[in-house]
C-alpha positions as semicolon CSV with decimal commas, in nm:
position;residue;x (nm);y (nm);z (nm)
1;M;3,532;8,858;16,508
2;T;3,208;8,961;16,448
3;T;3,176;9,342;16,378
4;D;2,777;9,546;16,573
5;A;2,729;9,619;16,208
6;Q;2,740;9,251;16,098
7;A;2,581;9,159;16,401
8;M;2,260;9,368;16,337
9;Q;2,225;9,207;15,924
10;P;1,905;9,023;15,885
11;E;2,042;8,612;15,862
12;P;1,984;8,499;15,499
13;L;1,688;8,361;15,397
14;V;1,833;8,126;15,141
15;G;1,572;7,862;14,902
16;R;1,640;7,589;14,657
17;P;1,877;7,618;14,379
18;S;1,729;7,764;14,069
19;P;1,683;7,604;13,780
20;V;1,694;7,883;13,511
21;V;2,007;8,181;13,654
22;P;2,322;7,959;13,801
23;G;2,236;8,022;14,276
24;R;1,988;7,991;14,519
25;F;1,665;8,156;14,534
26;G;1,748;8,426;14,822
27;E;2,131;8,416;14,835
28;P;2,281;8,749;14,961
29;L;2,294;8,996;14,710
30;E;2,476;9,354;14,673
31;V;2,424;9,667;14,470
32;T;2,720;9,795;14,366
33;Q;2,589;9,979;14,009
34;T;2,367;10,290;13,999
35;R;2,355;10,636;13,811
36;T;2,206;10,924;13,934
37;S;2,038;11,209;13,836
38;R;2,257;11,593;13,767
39;G;2,464;11,645;14,041
40;G;2,555;11,310;14,161
41;G;2,114;11,265;14,291
42;A;2,169;11,592;14,492
43;A;2,079;11,872;14,319
44;Q;1,775;11,914;14,461
45;P;1,776;11,790;14,865
46;N;1,445;11,895;15,014
47;R;1,290;11,709;14,726
48;P;1,223;11,355;14,764
49;L;1,476;11,117;14,583
50;F;1,377;10,806;14,352
51;V;1,539;10,507;14,362
52;C;1,489;10,364;14,030
53;L;1,448;9,946;14,030
54;H;1,420;9,786;13,667
55;G;1,303;9,467;13,565
56;W;1,436;9,126;13,391
57;G;1,705;9,178;13,158
58;S;1,717;9,588;13,136
59;N;1,930;9,795;13,356
60;E;1,994;10,097;13,534
61;D;1,974;10,319;13,192
62;D;1,581;10,179;13,168
63;L;1,419;10,400;13,411
64;A;1,676;10,649;13,465
65;G;1,529;10,768;13,061
66;M;1,126;10,756;13,216
67;M;1,248;10,970;13,457
68;Q;1,215;11,292;13,292
69;Y;0,818;11,240;13,196
70;V;0,768;11,145;13,539
71;A;0,919;11,389;13,806
72;P;1,157;11,588;13,574
73;Y;1,261;11,853;13,878
74;N;1,337;11,529;14,134
75;D;1,669;11,411;14,207
76;F;1,681;10,986;14,128
77;V;1,891;10,720;14,184
78;S;1,891;10,420;13,918
79;L;2,038;10,080;14,044
80;R;2,162;9,796;13,879
81;A;2,047;9,488;13,944
82;P;2,307;9,268;14,049
83;I;2,243;8,942;13,885
84;T;2,422;8,971;13,542
85;L;2,207;8,753;13,264
86;Q;2,415;8,899;12,989
87;E;2,748;9,117;12,973
88;P;2,763;9,451;12,821
89;S;2,930;9,372;12,431
90;T;3,150;9,600;12,254
91;G;3,189;9,589;11,943
92;G;3,114;9,947;11,759
93;F;2,761;9,841;11,557
94;F;2,680;9,560;11,751
95;A;2,724;9,656;12,115
96;Q;2,465;9,575;12,359
97;P;2,393;9,723;12,686
98;G;2,446;9,446;12,959
99;A;2,110;9,286;13,119
100;Y;2,020;9,203;13,451
101;S;1,778;9,042;13,716
102;W;1,639;9,136;14,064
103;L;1,533;8,737;14,089
104;H;1,667;8,405;13,992
105;D;1,379;8,386;13,723
106;A;1,155;8,632;13,539
107;V;0,880;8,586;13,789
108;P;0,898;8,296;14,017
109;S;0,627;8,188;14,232
110;G;0,528;8,019;14,610
111;E;0,900;7,994;14,825
112;D;1,063;8,102;14,572
113;L;0,962;8,451;14,511
114;D;0,936;8,560;14,863
115;Y;1,335;8,428;14,925
116;D;1,432;8,626;14,599
117;A;1,184;8,942;14,694
118;Y;1,359;8,926;15,037
119;A;1,676;8,890;14,939
120;A;1,604;9,188;14,650
121;A;1,502;9,363;14,931
122;Q;1,738;9,412;15,157
123;A;2,050;9,459;14,934
124;I;1,816;9,769;14,764
125;D;1,739;9,890;15,150
126;T;2,110;9,851;15,292
127;W;2,204;10,063;15,008
128;V;1,990;10,320;15,066
129;A;2,118;10,287;15,393
130;G;2,514;10,362;15,313
131;N;2,431;10,606;15,049
132;V;2,122;10,840;15,132
133;P;2,109;11,060;15,413
134;T;1,876;10,927;15,756
135;E;1,685;11,256;15,700
136;R;1,577;11,266;15,335
137;D;1,276;11,123;15,187
138;V;1,283;10,833;14,967
139;V;1,034;10,652;14,703
140;P;1,078;10,362;14,528
141;I;1,004;10,319;14,185
142;G;0,992;9,995;14,010
143;F;0,882;9,823;13,689
144;S;0,820;9,419;13,663
145;Q;1,088;9,292;13,902
146;G;1,130;9,672;14,030
147;G;0,778;9,719;14,091
148;L;0,758;9,393;14,286
149;L;1,106;9,517;14,550
150;A;0,892;9,865;14,521
151;T;0,631;9,711;14,724
152;Q;0,879;9,474;14,924
153;L;1,086;9,725;15,073
154;L;0,789;9,868;15,262
155;R;0,737;9,512;15,425
156;V;1,067;9,478;15,540
157;H;1,145;9,875;15,617
158;P;0,825;10,093;15,542
159;E;0,917;10,346;15,803
160;R;1,208;10,476;15,586
161;Y;1,026;10,523;15,275
162;R;0,774;10,829;15,202
163;A;0,564;10,604;14,934
164;S;0,555;10,348;14,647
165;I;0,577;10,326;14,319
166;C;0,440;9,964;14,127
167;L;0,484;9,992;13,749
168;S;0,297;9,638;13,554
169;G;0,438;9,473;13,970
170;F;0,298;9,221;14,145
171;V;0,383;9,088;14,524
172;A;0,514;8,800;14,704
173;P;0,286;8,532;14,858
174;G;0,411;8,604;15,197
175;V;0,469;8,226;15,267
176;V;0,797;8,138;15,418
177;P;0,838;8,309;15,750
178;G;1,127;8,589;15,817
179;T;1,045;8,750;15,432
180;H;0,817;8,991;15,513
181;P;0,857;9,099;15,852
182;A;0,648;9,431;15,901
183;D;0,381;9,305;15,700
184;D;0,195;9,343;16,038
185;R;0,266;9,682;16,112
186;L;0,225;9,793;15,743
187;A;-0,127;9,868;15,761
188;S;-0,135;10,082;16,007
189;L;0,152;10,321;15,859
190;D;-0,105;10,429;15,548
191;I;0,212;10,445;15,293
192;P;0,102;10,600;14,936
193;V;0,175;10,343;14,661
194;F;0,058;10,398;14,325
195;Y;-0,031;10,081;14,137
196;G;-0,024;10,080;13,752
197;Y;-0,088;9,771;13,559
198;G;-0,242;9,667;13,171
199;T;-0,525;9,490;13,169
200;N;-0,359;9,286;12,792
201;D;-0,028;9,185;12,991
202;T;0,120;8,854;12,887
203;V;0,367;8,854;13,201
204;I;0,181;8,909;13,500
205;P;-0,041;8,629;13,477
206;K;-0,365;8,829;13,613
207;F;-0,463;8,606;13,926
208;L;-0,110;8,739;14,056
209;V;-0,242;9,145;13,949
210;N;-0,555;9,045;14,182
211;E;-0,368;8,906;14,402
212;T;-0,153;9,193;14,446
213;L;-0,448;9,443;14,374
214;A;-0,582;9,259;14,700
215;W;-0,298;9,308;14,917
216;L;-0,175;9,629;14,815
217;E;-0,550;9,743;14,916
218;E;-0,534;9,579;15,269
219;H;-0,209;9,677;15,362
220;T;-0,144;10,031;15,204
221;W;-0,263;10,372;15,130
222;L;-0,387;10,267;14,696
223;T;-0,416;10,434;14,379
224;A;-0,462;10,180;14,141
225;H;-0,521;10,239;13,743
226;A;-0,575;9,994;13,521
227;Y;-0,476;10,111;13,123
228;R;-0,739;9,924;12,855
229;G;-0,567;9,705;12,530
230;L;-0,183;9,791;12,748
231;D;0,035;9,498;12,752
232;H;0,381;9,470;13,004
233;S;0,450;9,800;12,976
234;V;0,375;10,237;13,000
235;S;0,260;10,440;12,880
236;L;0,182;10,854;12,867
237;E;-0,156;10,770;12,998
238;E;-0,018;10,624;13,262
239;F;0,273;10,893;13,326
240;A;0,006;11,159;13,351
241;D;-0,169;10,965;13,654
242;L;0,143;10,933;13,841
243;R;0,212;11,251;13,740
244;Q;-0,113;11,402;13,954
245;W;-0,088;11,144;14,205
246;L;0,264;11,280;14,313
247;L;0,099;11,582;14,279
248;D;-0,167;11,513;14,498
249;H;0,068;11,334;14,749
250;N;0,363;11,640;14,764
251;I;0,608;11,439;14,616
252;A;0,690;11,622;14,282
253;S;0,512;11,924;14,126
254;G;0,313;11,739;13,827
255;M;0,495;11,943;13,575
256;I;0,714;11,835;13,255
């Protein structure tokens, strides 16, 4: 028997097997591990909640540490990506945290990227629906793969998200039908997006940065900053610009 909740779930859009990480591009994912700010992410319920999305090979602790520089007076929840690249190890001095991914490659391309971006965004959006009160504003913030998904959430459920922050991220091409269902209505919503990137990024190709800029300019209320000499990373200058943007859009205080 199919329940009403199951009937409302979109059909999985699954592509070819991945040659990099076991599995198929676009196979359904589920978020099961999180880290929250003080008070379980509910200490400041009248302020927007940040949903933090890490990059390839990282984990939920990554962006959690960054939030003290970005919006220390807002709550956050940092999600662990569902695909395990390396299990955490325990062994005293040699202990290592686990490494995880949202996608079946570091930076897939073409249809592979469409399938994986859609599946990961669906998993995040499902987690938000099940764990965040509907009346609370939500702002996804992500780095690299996480930046891709902070934007992809607007392409699947834009009405749920107050704004979006993409740090050294990129966008999916949108060539697979069904993987970007909200694109046609997104531009009319004028959702604020902050996009920060380094001019010396050696992970995200320059052509993909330019495609991302063009797509965001067309579909969102974009504020973009390029950081001279910055590689695939973030910087204190970027944090300062981001805090001012958050203040301008009445999302956070802009103070540290």
